[in-house]
Coordinates of C-alpha atoms and ligand atoms in Angstrom, one line a residue:
Chain A
M1 CA 124.3 92.3 21.5
T2 CA 123.7 91.4 25.1
G3 CA 122.1 94.7 25.9
W4 CA 124.8 95.5 28.5
G5 CA 127.3 98.3 28.3
R6 CA 131.1 97.9 28.5
P7 CA 132.1 95.2 30.8
E8 CA 134.2 95.9 33.9
F9 CA 137.1 93.7 35.0
T10 CA 138.6 94.2 38.5
A11 CA 141.6 92.5 40.0
S12 CA 140.1 91.3 43.4
A13 CA 139.3 88.2 45.4
G14 CA 142.3 86.6 43.9
T15 CA 141.0 86.6 40.5
R16 CA 139.8 89.0 37.7
V17 CA 136.2 89.7 38.6
H18 CA 133.8 90.5 35.6
A19 CA 130.9 92.8 36.1
A20 CA 128.3 93.7 33.4
V21 CA 127.3 97.3 33.7
L22 CA 124.4 99.3 32.5
G23 CA 123.4 103.0 33.2
P24 CA 124.9 106.4 33.3
A25 CA 128.2 106.8 34.9
D26 CA 127.0 109.4 37.4
A27 CA 124.1 107.5 38.5
P28 CA 124.1 105.7 41.9
D29 CA 125.3 102.1 41.8
L30 CA 123.0 99.1 42.2
V31 CA 124.8 95.7 42.6
C32 CA 123.1 92.5 41.5
V33 CA 124.1 89.2 42.9
H34 CA 123.2 86.1 41.1
G35 CA 122.0 82.8 42.3
W36 CA 123.2 79.2 42.1
G37 CA 125.0 78.5 38.8
C38 CA 123.7 81.6 37.2
S39 CA 125.6 84.7 36.1
H40 CA 125.0 88.5 35.3
R41 CA 123.1 87.4 32.3
Y42 CA 119.7 86.8 33.7
F43 CA 119.8 90.3 35.3
G44 CA 119.5 91.9 31.8
P45 CA 115.7 92.5 31.8
L46 CA 115.8 94.1 35.3
A47 CA 118.9 96.1 34.5
R48 CA 117.3 97.7 31.4
R49 CA 114.3 98.8 33.5
L50 CA 116.5 100.3 36.2
S51 CA 119.2 101.8 34.0
G52 CA 117.4 105.2 33.9
R53 CA 117.9 105.9 37.4
F54 CA 120.9 103.7 38.4
R55 CA 124.1 102.3 37.2
V56 CA 123.4 98.7 37.4
V57 CA 126.3 96.5 38.0
A58 CA 125.8 92.7 37.9
V59 CA 128.8 90.9 39.1
D60 CA 129.9 87.3 38.3
L61 CA 131.0 85.6 41.4
P62 CA 134.3 83.5 41.1
G63 CA 133.6 80.4 39.2
F64 CA 130.4 81.7 37.5
G65 CA 129.7 83.6 34.3
S66 CA 133.0 85.3 33.0
T67 CA 134.9 85.3 36.3
L68 CA 137.3 82.5 36.7
G69 CA 137.1 80.7 40.1
P70 CA 139.6 78.7 42.1
A71 CA 139.7 74.9 41.4
E72 CA 138.1 74.2 44.6
P73 CA 134.6 75.5 44.5
L74 CA 133.8 78.3 47.0
D75 CA 131.5 77.8 49.9
V76 CA 129.0 80.6 51.0
R77 CA 131.6 82.3 53.0
G78 CA 134.1 82.1 50.3
L79 CA 131.6 83.8 47.8
S80 CA 130.5 86.5 50.3
T81 CA 134.3 87.2 51.0
A82 CA 134.9 87.5 47.2
L83 CA 131.8 89.8 46.9
G84 CA 133.1 92.0 49.7
D85 CA 136.6 92.1 48.3
W86 CA 135.3 93.2 45.0
M87 CA 133.0 95.8 46.5
R88 CA 135.9 97.4 48.4
A89 CA 138.1 97.3 45.4
T90 CA 135.6 99.0 43.2
G91 CA 134.6 101.5 45.9
R92 CA 131.0 100.1 46.0
G93 CA 130.6 99.9 49.8
G94 CA 127.2 101.1 50.8
A95 CA 125.7 100.6 47.4
A96 CA 122.1 99.1 47.0
L97 CA 122.1 95.3 46.6
V98 CA 119.7 93.1 44.7
G99 CA 120.0 89.4 45.2
N100 CA 118.1 86.5 43.6
S101 CA 117.6 83.2 45.1
A102 CA 121.1 82.0 46.4
G103 CA 122.4 85.5 45.8
C104 CA 120.5 86.4 48.9
Q105 CA 122.4 83.9 50.9
V106 CA 125.6 85.5 49.8
I107 CA 124.3 88.9 50.8
A108 CA 123.2 87.7 54.2
D109 CA 126.5 86.2 54.8
L110 CA 128.3 89.4 53.7
A111 CA 126.2 91.1 56.3
V112 CA 127.6 88.9 59.0
H113 CA 131.3 89.9 58.4
S114 CA 131.2 93.1 56.5
P115 CA 127.9 94.9 57.4
E116 CA 129.5 98.2 56.5
L117 CA 129.4 97.2 52.8
L118 CA 125.6 96.9 52.7
G119 CA 123.3 99.6 51.3
P120 CA 119.5 99.0 51.2
V121 CA 118.9 95.4 50.2
V122 CA 116.4 93.7 47.8
L123 CA 116.0 89.9 48.6
S124 CA 114.1 88.4 45.7
G125 CA 113.1 84.8 46.1
P126 CA 115.6 84.1 49.0
S127 CA 116.7 80.5 49.2
V128 CA 116.7 77.9 50.8
D129 CA 113.5 77.3 52.5
R130 CA 114.3 75.8 55.9
R131 CA 111.7 73.2 55.5
A132 CA 113.0 71.8 52.2
R133 CA 116.7 71.6 52.4
S134 CA 117.3 68.5 50.4
Y135 CA 118.3 67.8 46.8
P136 CA 115.1 66.0 45.6
R137 CA 112.8 68.7 47.0
Q138 CA 114.8 71.6 45.6
F139 CA 115.2 70.1 42.1
G140 CA 111.5 69.1 42.1
R141 CA 110.6 72.6 43.0
I142 CA 112.9 74.2 40.4
L143 CA 111.3 72.0 37.7
V144 CA 107.8 72.9 38.7
D145 CA 108.7 76.6 38.8
M146 CA 109.9 76.8 35.2
R147 CA 106.2 76.8 34.2
W148 CA 105.9 80.2 35.6
E149 CA 109.1 81.7 34.0
R150 CA 109.3 83.7 30.8
V151 CA 110.4 81.7 27.7
G152 CA 114.1 82.1 27.1
L153 CA 115.2 81.7 30.6
T154 CA 115.7 78.0 30.4
R155 CA 118.1 78.4 27.4
L156 CA 120.0 81.1 29.2
L157 CA 120.3 79.1 32.5
V158 CA 121.4 75.9 30.7
R159 CA 124.3 78.0 29.1
D160 CA 125.3 79.3 32.4
Y161 CA 125.1 75.9 34.1
L162 CA 127.2 74.3 31.3
R163 CA 129.8 77.1 31.6
C164 CA 129.9 76.5 35.4
G165 CA 130.3 72.9 35.1
P166 CA 128.7 70.0 37.0
R167 CA 131.4 69.7 39.7
R168 CA 131.1 73.3 40.7
L169 CA 127.3 73.2 40.5
R170 CA 127.1 70.1 42.7
A171 CA 129.6 71.4 45.3
T172 CA 127.9 74.8 45.5
A173 CA 124.5 73.3 45.9
R174 CA 125.8 71.3 48.9
F175 CA 127.1 74.5 50.5
L176 CA 123.8 76.4 49.8
L177 CA 121.6 73.6 51.2
A178 CA 123.7 73.5 54.4
D179 CA 123.7 77.3 54.9
P180 CA 121.6 78.5 57.9
V181 CA 120.6 81.7 56.4
E182 CA 117.9 82.3 58.9
R183 CA 120.7 82.9 61.5
K184 CA 122.3 85.5 59.4
L185 CA 119.3 87.7 58.1
G186 CA 119.3 89.6 61.4
H187 CA 122.6 91.1 60.5
I188 CA 121.1 92.9 57.5
R189 CA 120.6 96.1 59.5
T190 CA 119.9 98.3 56.5
P191 CA 116.3 98.7 55.0
A192 CA 115.3 95.6 53.1
V193 CA 112.5 94.2 51.2
V194 CA 111.9 90.5 50.6
V195 CA 110.1 89.8 47.3
R196 CA 108.6 86.6 46.1
G197 CA 106.5 85.7 43.1
S198 CA 103.1 84.5 44.2
R199 CA 103.6 81.3 42.1
D200 CA 107.1 80.6 43.3
T201 CA 107.4 76.9 44.3
I202 CA 110.9 77.2 45.4
V203 CA 110.3 80.0 48.1
P204 CA 106.8 79.5 49.7
R205 CA 105.1 82.4 51.4
A206 CA 105.6 81.1 54.9
W207 CA 109.4 81.1 54.3
T208 CA 109.6 84.8 53.0
R209 CA 107.3 85.8 55.9
E210 CA 109.9 84.1 58.3
C211 CA 112.7 85.9 56.5
T212 CA 111.0 89.3 56.6
A213 CA 110.4 88.9 60.4
L214 CA 114.1 88.3 61.0
L215 CA 115.1 91.4 59.3
P216 CA 115.3 94.5 61.7
Q217 CA 114.2 96.9 58.9
G218 CA 112.4 94.5 56.6
Y219 CA 109.1 94.4 54.8
S220 CA 107.7 92.2 52.2
A221 CA 106.3 92.4 48.6
E222 CA 104.7 89.7 46.4
I223 CA 104.2 89.8 42.7
P224 CA 101.0 88.1 41.7
G225 CA 101.4 85.4 39.0
A226 CA 105.3 85.5 39.0
G227 CA 107.6 82.7 39.7
H228 CA 111.1 82.5 41.2
I229 CA 113.3 84.3 38.7
L230 CA 111.8 87.7 39.1
N231 CA 114.6 89.7 37.6
Y232 CA 114.0 87.9 34.4
S233 CA 110.2 87.0 34.4
A234 CA 108.8 90.0 36.2
P235 CA 111.4 92.7 35.8
A236 CA 109.1 95.7 35.6
E237 CA 107.5 94.8 39.0
L238 CA 110.8 94.1 40.6
A239 CA 112.1 97.3 39.3
R240 CA 109.2 99.3 40.8
I241 CA 109.6 97.4 44.2
T242 CA 113.3 98.2 44.1
C243 CA 112.7 101.9 43.3
S244 CA 110.2 102.1 46.2
L245 CA 112.7 100.7 48.7
L246 CA 115.3 103.2 47.5
D247 CA 112.8 106.1 47.6
R248 CA 112.0 105.3 51.1
T249 CA 115.7 105.2 52.2
G250 CA 116.5 108.2 50.1
S251 CA 119.7 106.5 49.1
E252 CA 119.6 107.9 45.6
D253 CA 120.9 111.3 46.9
R254 CA 123.9 109.5 48.4
Chain B
M1 CA 102.8 90.7 33.2
E2 CA 104.8 92.2 30.4
P3 CA 103.3 94.9 28.4
S4 CA 101.6 93.5 25.3
P5 CA 104.2 94.0 22.5
A6 CA 102.2 95.9 19.9
G7 CA 100.3 97.8 22.6
Y8 CA 97.0 96.1 21.3
F9 CA 95.0 94.8 24.1
D10 CA 91.7 93.3 24.3
G11 CA 91.3 92.4 28.1
M12 CA 93.3 90.2 30.4
R13 CA 93.1 87.0 32.2
I14 CA 91.4 87.7 35.5
K15 CA 93.7 85.4 37.5
D16 CA 96.5 87.1 39.4
R17 CA 95.5 90.7 38.6
V18 CA 96.4 93.5 41.0
V19 CA 93.2 95.6 41.6
V20 CA 92.7 98.8 43.6
V21 CA 89.1 99.4 44.8
T22 CA 87.9 102.5 46.4
G23 CA 84.8 102.4 48.4
A24 CA 85.7 98.8 49.3
S25 CA 84.2 98.9 52.7
S26 CA 80.6 98.8 51.5
G27 CA 78.1 97.9 48.8
I28 CA 79.4 97.5 45.2
G29 CA 83.1 98.1 46.0
R30 CA 83.0 95.6 48.7
A31 CA 81.2 93.0 46.4
A32 CA 83.7 93.7 43.5
A33 CA 86.6 93.1 45.9
L34 CA 85.2 89.8 47.1
A35 CA 84.4 88.5 43.6
L36 CA 87.9 89.4 42.4
A37 CA 89.4 87.7 45.4
G38 CA 87.7 84.5 44.4
H39 CA 89.6 84.8 41.1
D40 CA 92.9 84.8 42.9
C41 CA 93.4 88.7 42.5
A42 CA 95.6 90.8 44.8
L43 CA 93.6 93.5 46.1
V44 CA 94.3 96.9 47.5
L45 CA 91.3 98.1 49.5
T46 CA 90.5 101.7 50.4
A47 CA 87.8 103.8 51.9
R48 CA 87.6 105.6 55.2
R49 CA 86.7 102.9 57.7
E50 CA 89.8 100.8 58.5
G51 CA 88.0 98.3 60.6
A52 CA 85.5 97.6 57.8
L53 CA 88.3 97.3 55.3
Q54 CA 90.2 94.8 57.5
Q55 CA 87.1 92.6 57.7
V56 CA 86.9 92.7 53.8
A57 CA 90.6 91.8 53.6
E58 CA 90.1 88.8 55.8
E59 CA 87.1 87.7 53.7
C60 CA 89.2 88.1 50.5
T61 CA 92.0 86.0 52.0
A62 CA 89.4 83.3 52.9
R63 CA 88.4 83.3 49.1
G64 CA 92.0 82.6 48.0
G65 CA 93.0 86.1 47.2
Q66 CA 95.4 88.5 48.8
A67 CA 94.5 92.0 50.2
I68 CA 96.1 94.9 51.7
V69 CA 94.3 97.7 53.4
V70 CA 95.2 101.4 52.8
P71 CA 92.6 103.7 54.4
A72 CA 92.1 107.0 52.7
D73 CA 89.6 109.9 52.2
V74 CA 89.3 110.1 48.5
T75 CA 88.9 113.9 48.6
D76 CA 92.5 114.0 49.6
A77 CA 94.6 113.7 46.5
D78 CA 97.8 112.9 48.3
A79 CA 96.2 110.1 50.3
V80 CA 94.9 108.5 47.0
Q81 CA 98.3 108.9 45.4
Q82 CA 99.6 107.0 48.5
V83 CA 97.1 104.1 47.8
A84 CA 98.8 103.7 44.3
R85 CA 102.3 103.8 45.9
Q86 CA 101.4 101.2 48.5
A87 CA 100.0 99.0 45.7
L88 CA 103.3 99.2 43.8
D89 CA 105.3 98.8 46.9
R90 CA 103.6 95.6 47.8
F91 CA 102.7 94.0 44.4
G92 CA 104.8 95.8 41.9
R93 CA 102.1 96.8 39.4
I94 CA 98.5 97.9 39.2
D95 CA 96.3 96.0 36.5
V96 CA 92.9 97.4 37.4
W97 CA 91.6 100.5 39.3
I98 CA 88.0 100.6 40.3
N99 CA 86.5 103.8 41.5
A100 CA 83.3 103.2 43.5
A101 CA 83.5 105.5 46.6
A102 CA 80.6 107.7 46.7
V103 CA 78.1 109.4 48.9
T104 CA 74.7 111.1 48.2
V105 CA 72.3 113.7 49.6
F106 CA 68.5 113.7 49.2
G107 CA 66.7 117.0 49.5
P108 CA 64.9 119.6 47.4
F109 CA 67.6 121.7 45.7
Q110 CA 67.0 124.9 47.8
D111 CA 66.9 123.1 51.2
T112 CA 70.1 121.1 50.7
P113 CA 72.8 122.7 52.7
L114 CA 75.5 124.0 50.3
Q115 CA 78.4 122.4 52.3
D116 CA 76.6 118.9 51.7
F117 CA 76.2 119.7 48.0
R118 CA 79.8 120.5 47.8
R119 CA 80.9 117.5 49.7
V120 CA 79.0 115.2 47.3
V121 CA 80.8 116.8 44.5
D122 CA 84.0 116.5 46.2
V123 CA 83.7 112.9 47.0
N124 CA 82.0 111.5 44.0
L125 CA 83.7 113.7 41.3
M126 CA 87.0 114.9 42.7
G127 CA 87.4 111.5 44.4
Y128 CA 87.3 109.9 41.0
V129 CA 89.5 112.6 39.5
H130 CA 92.1 111.7 42.2
G131 CA 91.7 108.1 41.5
C132 CA 92.0 108.5 37.8
R133 CA 95.1 110.6 38.1
A134 CA 96.9 108.1 40.4
A135 CA 95.8 105.1 38.4
L136 CA 96.6 106.5 34.8
A137 CA 100.1 107.5 35.8
V138 CA 100.8 103.9 36.6
L139 CA 98.7 102.4 33.8
R140 CA 100.3 104.5 31.1
E141 CA 103.7 103.7 32.3
Q142 CA 102.9 100.0 32.3
G143 CA 101.3 100.4 28.9
R144 CA 98.5 98.2 30.0
G145 CA 95.6 98.2 32.5
V146 CA 91.9 98.8 33.0
L147 CA 90.3 101.9 34.8
I148 CA 86.7 101.2 35.8
N149 CA 84.6 104.1 37.0
V150 CA 81.2 103.3 38.6
S151 CA 78.7 105.9 37.6
S152 CA 74.9 105.1 37.6
I153 CA 71.9 105.1 35.3
V154 CA 71.3 108.4 37.2
G155 CA 74.2 109.6 35.0
V156 CA 72.0 109.2 31.9
I157 CA 68.5 110.1 33.4
A158 CA 68.6 112.5 36.4
Q159 CA 66.4 112.3 39.3
P160 CA 64.7 115.0 41.5
Y161 CA 65.8 115.6 45.0
T162 CA 69.4 114.4 44.3
P163 CA 70.9 117.1 42.0
A164 CA 74.3 116.9 43.6
Y165 CA 74.5 113.1 43.1
G166 CA 73.2 113.2 39.6
T167 CA 75.4 116.0 38.5
T168 CA 78.5 113.9 39.7
K169 CA 77.3 110.7 38.0
F170 CA 76.8 112.7 34.6
A171 CA 80.3 114.2 35.1
I172 CA 81.9 110.9 35.7
R173 CA 80.7 109.6 32.3
A174 CA 82.1 112.7 30.8
L175 CA 85.4 112.2 32.6
S176 CA 85.7 108.6 31.4
T177 CA 85.0 109.5 27.8
S178 CA 87.4 112.3 27.9
L179 CA 90.1 110.1 29.4
R180 CA 89.3 107.4 26.7
Q181 CA 89.7 110.0 24.0
E182 CA 93.1 111.2 25.2
L183 CA 94.4 107.6 25.5
W184 CA 93.2 106.9 21.9
L185 CA 94.9 110.1 20.6
D186 CA 98.1 109.2 22.4
G187 CA 98.0 105.7 20.9
A188 CA 97.9 104.2 24.4
R189 CA 95.9 101.3 23.2
G190 CA 96.7 99.0 26.2
V191 CA 95.0 101.2 28.7
K192 CA 91.2 101.0 28.8
V193 CA 88.6 103.2 30.6
C194 CA 85.1 101.8 31.3
T195 CA 82.1 103.2 32.9
V196 CA 79.6 101.1 34.8
L197 CA 76.0 102.2 35.0
P198 CA 74.1 100.3 37.6
A199 CA 70.3 100.5 38.1
T200 CA 69.2 100.4 41.8
I201 CA 71.4 98.2 43.8
D202 CA 70.9 96.5 47.2
T203 CA 73.6 98.4 49.1
P204 CA 73.7 100.4 52.4
L205 CA 73.9 103.6 50.3
F206 CA 70.4 104.7 50.9
Q207 CA 70.6 104.3 54.8
Q208 CA 73.9 106.2 54.7
A209 CA 72.7 109.1 52.6
A210 CA 72.3 112.5 53.9
N211 CA 68.6 113.4 53.7
Y212 CA 66.7 116.6 53.9
T213 CA 63.5 115.5 52.3
G214 CA 61.7 114.7 55.6
R215 CA 60.9 111.3 54.1
E216 CA 62.7 108.1 54.5
V217 CA 64.8 107.0 51.5
R218 CA 64.0 103.5 50.1
A219 CA 65.7 101.6 47.4
M220 CA 63.6 102.2 44.2
P221 CA 62.5 99.0 42.7
P222 CA 63.6 96.9 40.8
V223 CA 66.5 96.2 43.1
Y224 CA 69.5 94.2 41.9
T225 CA 72.3 92.6 44.0
P226 CA 75.8 94.1 44.4
E227 CA 77.2 90.7 43.3
R228 CA 75.6 91.4 39.9
V229 CA 77.5 94.6 39.4
A230 CA 80.7 92.7 40.7
H231 CA 80.1 90.2 38.0
T232 CA 79.9 92.9 35.3
I233 CA 83.1 94.5 36.6
V234 CA 84.9 91.1 36.4
S235 CA 83.7 90.8 32.8
L236 CA 84.9 94.3 32.1
V237 CA 88.5 93.2 33.2
R238 CA 88.3 90.3 30.7
R239 CA 86.8 92.4 27.9
P240 CA 86.7 96.1 28.5
R241 CA 83.7 98.1 27.0
R242 CA 83.0 101.7 27.1
E243 CA 79.8 101.8 29.0
V244 CA 77.8 99.0 30.5
V245 CA 74.4 99.2 32.2
V246 CA 73.7 96.7 34.9
G247 CA 70.1 95.6 35.4
P248 CA 67.5 95.0 32.6
M249 CA 65.2 97.8 33.8
G250 CA 68.2 100.2 33.7
R251 CA 69.0 99.1 30.2
S252 CA 65.4 99.6 29.0
L253 CA 65.2 103.1 30.7
V254 CA 68.4 104.2 29.0
L255 CA 67.3 103.0 25.7
Q256 CA 63.8 104.5 26.1
S257 CA 65.3 107.9 27.1
K258 CA 67.0 108.1 23.7
F259 CA 63.6 107.8 22.0
T260 CA 61.3 109.6 24.5
P261 CA 63.5 111.7 26.6
G262 CA 60.7 114.0 27.9
F263 CA 58.5 111.0 28.9
V264 CA 61.4 109.1 30.7
E265 CA 62.4 112.3 32.5
K266 CA 58.7 112.6 33.9
L267 CA 58.5 109.0 34.6
M268 CA 61.7 109.1 36.7
A269 CA 60.5 112.2 38.6
F270 CA 57.3 110.3 39.3
Q271 CA 58.9 107.1 40.4
V272 CA 61.4 108.8 42.8
H273 CA 58.4 110.8 44.3
R274 CA 56.2 107.7 44.7
R275 CA 58.7 105.0 45.4
H276 CA 62.2 106.2 46.2
L277 CA 61.0 108.5 49.1
S278 CA 58.6 106.8 51.6
R279 CA 55.2 108.3 51.8
K280 CA 54.5 106.7 55.2
H281 CA 57.8 107.0 57.2
P282 CA 59.1 110.4 57.9
A283 CA 62.9 110.9 58.5
P284 CA 64.8 113.5 60.5
A285 CA 67.2 115.8 58.6
G286 CA 70.8 114.7 58.7
S287 CA 74.1 114.6 56.8
G288 CA 74.4 110.8 56.8
N289 CA 78.0 109.5 56.1
L290 CA 79.0 112.6 54.1
H291 CA 81.4 114.0 56.6
E292 CA 82.0 111.1 58.9
P293 CA 81.7 107.4 57.9
A294 CA 78.8 105.4 59.2
A295 CA 79.3 103.3 62.3
G296 CA 80.1 99.6 62.1
T297 CA 82.2 97.4 59.8
G298 CA 79.9 97.6 56.8
S299 CA 78.4 95.1 54.4
A300 CA 78.0 94.5 50.7
R301 CA 74.2 94.2 50.9
G302 CA 71.9 96.9 52.2
G303 CA 69.0 94.9 53.4
W304 CA 66.7 95.8 50.5
H305 CA 66.2 92.1 49.6
G306 CA 67.9 92.5 46.2
G307 CA 68.5 88.8 46.0
R308 CA 64.9 87.8 46.9
R309 CA 63.4 90.4 44.7
T310 CA 65.6 89.4 41.7
A311 CA 64.5 85.7 42.4
L312 CA 60.8 86.8 42.6
R313 CA 61.1 88.8 39.4
R314 CA 62.8 85.9 37.6
T315 CA 60.2 83.4 38.9
A316 CA 57.3 85.8 37.7
T317 CA 58.9 86.2 34.3
A318 CA 59.4 82.5 34.0
A319 CA 55.9 81.9 34.9
M320 CA 54.6 84.5 32.5
L321 CA 56.7 83.0 29.7
L322 CA 55.5 79.5 30.6
G323 CA 52.0 80.8 30.7
A324 CA 52.3 82.3 27.3
A325 CA 53.9 79.2 25.9
V326 CA 51.2 77.1 27.2
A327 CA 48.5 79.4 26.0
S328 CA 49.9 79.6 22.4
A329 CA 50.5 75.9 22.4
S330 CA 46.9 75.1 23.5
R331 CA 45.6 77.5 20.9
R332 CA 47.6 75.9 18.2
Q333 CA 46.2 72.5 19.2
R334 CA 42.7 73.7 18.9
Ligands
NAP401 N1 73.3 101.5 45.3 C1 72.9 101.8 44.2 O1 71.7 101.7 44.0 C2 73.8 102.4 43.2 C3 73.2 102.6 41.8 C4 74.1 103.0 40.9 C5 75.3 103.5 41.1 N2 75.8 103.4 42.4 C6 77.2 103.7 42.5 O2 78.0 102.6 43.0 C7 79.1 103.1 43.8 C8 79.1 102.4 45.2 O3 77.8 102.7 45.8 P1 77.2 101.7 46.8 O4 75.8 101.6 46.6 O5 78.1 100.5 47.1 O6 77.3 102.7 48.2 P2 77.8 102.5 49.5 O7 77.5 101.0 50.1 O8 77.4 103.6 50.5 O9 79.4 102.5 49.6 C9 80.0 103.7 49.3 C10 81.5 103.5 49.6 O10 82.3 104.7 49.4 C11 83.0 105.0 50.5 N3 83.2 106.4 50.8 C12 82.3 107.2 51.0 N4 82.9 108.5 51.2 C13 84.3 108.3 51.1 C14 85.3 109.2 51.2 N5 85.1 110.5 51.4 N6 86.6 108.6 51.0 C15 86.7 107.3 50.8 N7 85.7 106.4 50.7 C16 84.4 107.0 50.9 C17 82.3 104.2 51.7 O11 83.3 103.8 52.7 P3 83.5 104.6 54.1 O12 82.2 105.1 54.6 O13 84.2 103.5 54.9 O14 84.6 105.6 53.7 C18 81.8 103.0 51.0 O15 82.8 102.0 51.0 C19 78.9 104.5 43.8 O16 79.7 105.1 42.9 C20 77.4 104.8 43.5 O17 77.2 106.0 43.1 C21 75.1 102.8 43.4

C-alpha cells in the first residue's frame, strides 16, 4: 500500500524506533533522515529509485512518524543521539546517509559526537539558512516553496504534522532555528554532497555554497527547476546524484 | 522533471532544462549555449579550449543561466562519457544533448593529407557517435529528452574540395535517422532525435579550417547568423522535428535538389569554386584547428558580417516587395 517493504522496529534510544525499509537484504544500507515534522513517508519516491542498488532504510526519529517520543520534545542533540543509538543498535555505523532539510542538521550534529557512524553523506536542502533564522521568514519561505513541489506532498506533510502535534512541532522548530549548524558541518569528514533545487526558496544558493565550503570533502549539486523537498519532488535526480557520490567513494563494495 | 506518464512526449518547456553542448567554445555551439542560458537553462559546456569555455560559462551566468565547464576532446569516447557523468553529478539529469563540435579541411581530394581526412571523420562523425552513445544511455533511462545533431545542408548537397566534411555531414543524417528508428521500434516515445541543417553561418569555422587549396576560404553567401541557428535549436527543444534547415537559401536549395539534383550539384560546385574559395587571396597550406585548437578564447561570430548581410538582404527583399506592391497598385489605378 505504502510501497515500502516490511517495517523494522528496534528497541533503542529509550523507545521503539520504527524504520521503513525497501530493497534487497544483501544490498548496502542507505539511511534516510527526515526533516522538521516529517517522517519516513516522504522518502518513498526516492527509496523506489534507489532500491535496486541499496537497502533504503528511512528511520522515524523519536516523536515523529511511527516512533513514539518522550513527552518533552527532543532538541537537536537529543535527536542526533537517538539516531546514533539506533544506528549502533542496528549495526548501521558507516552507512551512507541522506538527510533532507532539518535531517541535515541532525546528521551534522551526529558528526560532532559520533563521527565514526557516518558514511558518505547527502545533504539535500540543508536548513536553516543563517540569514533567515526567524519564524516568519521560514514559514513564508515554506509557503512559497510549495509551488515547486509535486502534488500530493501537501497532503502527506499535513498528515505527518498532525501526527506529530503542534506542541512538538513548535518546540522542535525553536531548537532547529537556534541550531548553529555552520559550526558543525566541518565535522562531517566523509565525502559529502550538498544538493539544492534551483527554485528552493528555503535554502538559497549562497547558503548551500557556504555549507559546501565548510565540508572537508564536500561538493555541490543543483537540480534545475526543483524546490526544497527533492526526495519527493525530484527523486530521480536526487537518486542519480546520490549514486554518483557513492560511486566516487566506492562504498558500495563495503 | 518526472518522465511523462504514458511516454508520449511532444517537446518540453525550455525553462530549467539541463543541456549539454559540444563545440560550445565557438560558433553555433556557443550561440546555442548563450541563447539557452537566456531561458534559465543549466548548461554543461564542452570543447577542447578550457579558457574559451570559462568565458562562455561567465556569459551564460550573466544571462541568468548556470553553467559548468568540462573540457574534452570528442574523439575520446571516455572523455565524452565523463561529460555526461559530470552533468548528472552536478544537475541530476540531462534533458537535451547538442552535438555541434566539428572541424573541416578544404583541399582537392588527392592533395588532402590522409591524416587530416581521417581526423575530420574522427571529430565530426565519431565525435557525434560518442556524444550520442553517452546521451542516449541517459535519455533512455530517463524516458525523456532531446538529442540534437548539427549537420549541414552540405549533408544534403555535397561540395567539392571538402569531401571529408561532406561525408561526415551526410553520415550524421544517417546516424540521426537510424537512432530515431531504433527508438521508435523500442517504443521510447519520450526520446527525440533531431538533425539541424544550417546553410552558411557566420562563425570562425572558415578561418579555423585546414586548407590545402592554396586559396583563402571565405564564407559563401548568403551568410546567416549563429543566433539564428540557436533560435532553431531552442524551438526544437520545445517542439522536436526530424530535420530542420536553417536559412531560406538553404531551404530552397534542399528543395530544388529533390527536383533537379544534377543541376543543383553543378550549381554548388560552381558556387564553391567562385565564391567559397577566394580568387584573389592565396593561402598557405595548413591543418588549421584539426589537431590543435585555435588560439584565443573564441567567439560565436566569425566576422563574416552575417548580421549586416541578413539586414541588407531583408531590406532589399522588403524594398523589392514594396516596389512590386507600388507598381501593381499604380497599374490598377490606371
Ligand atoms: N559555419 C557554418 O557555415 C556551418 C554551416 C552548416 C553547419 N555547420 C555545423 O555547425 C557546427 C558548429 O560549427 P561552427 O560553424 O560553429 O564551427 P566553429 O566555430 O569552428 O566551432 C567548432 C567547435 O567545435 C569544437 N571542436 C573542434 N574540434 C574538437 C574536438 N576534437 N573536440 C572537441 N571539440 C572540438 C571547437 O572548439 P575547440 O577548438 O575549443 O575544441 C568549436 O567549439 C558544426 O557541426 C558544423 O559542421 C556550420
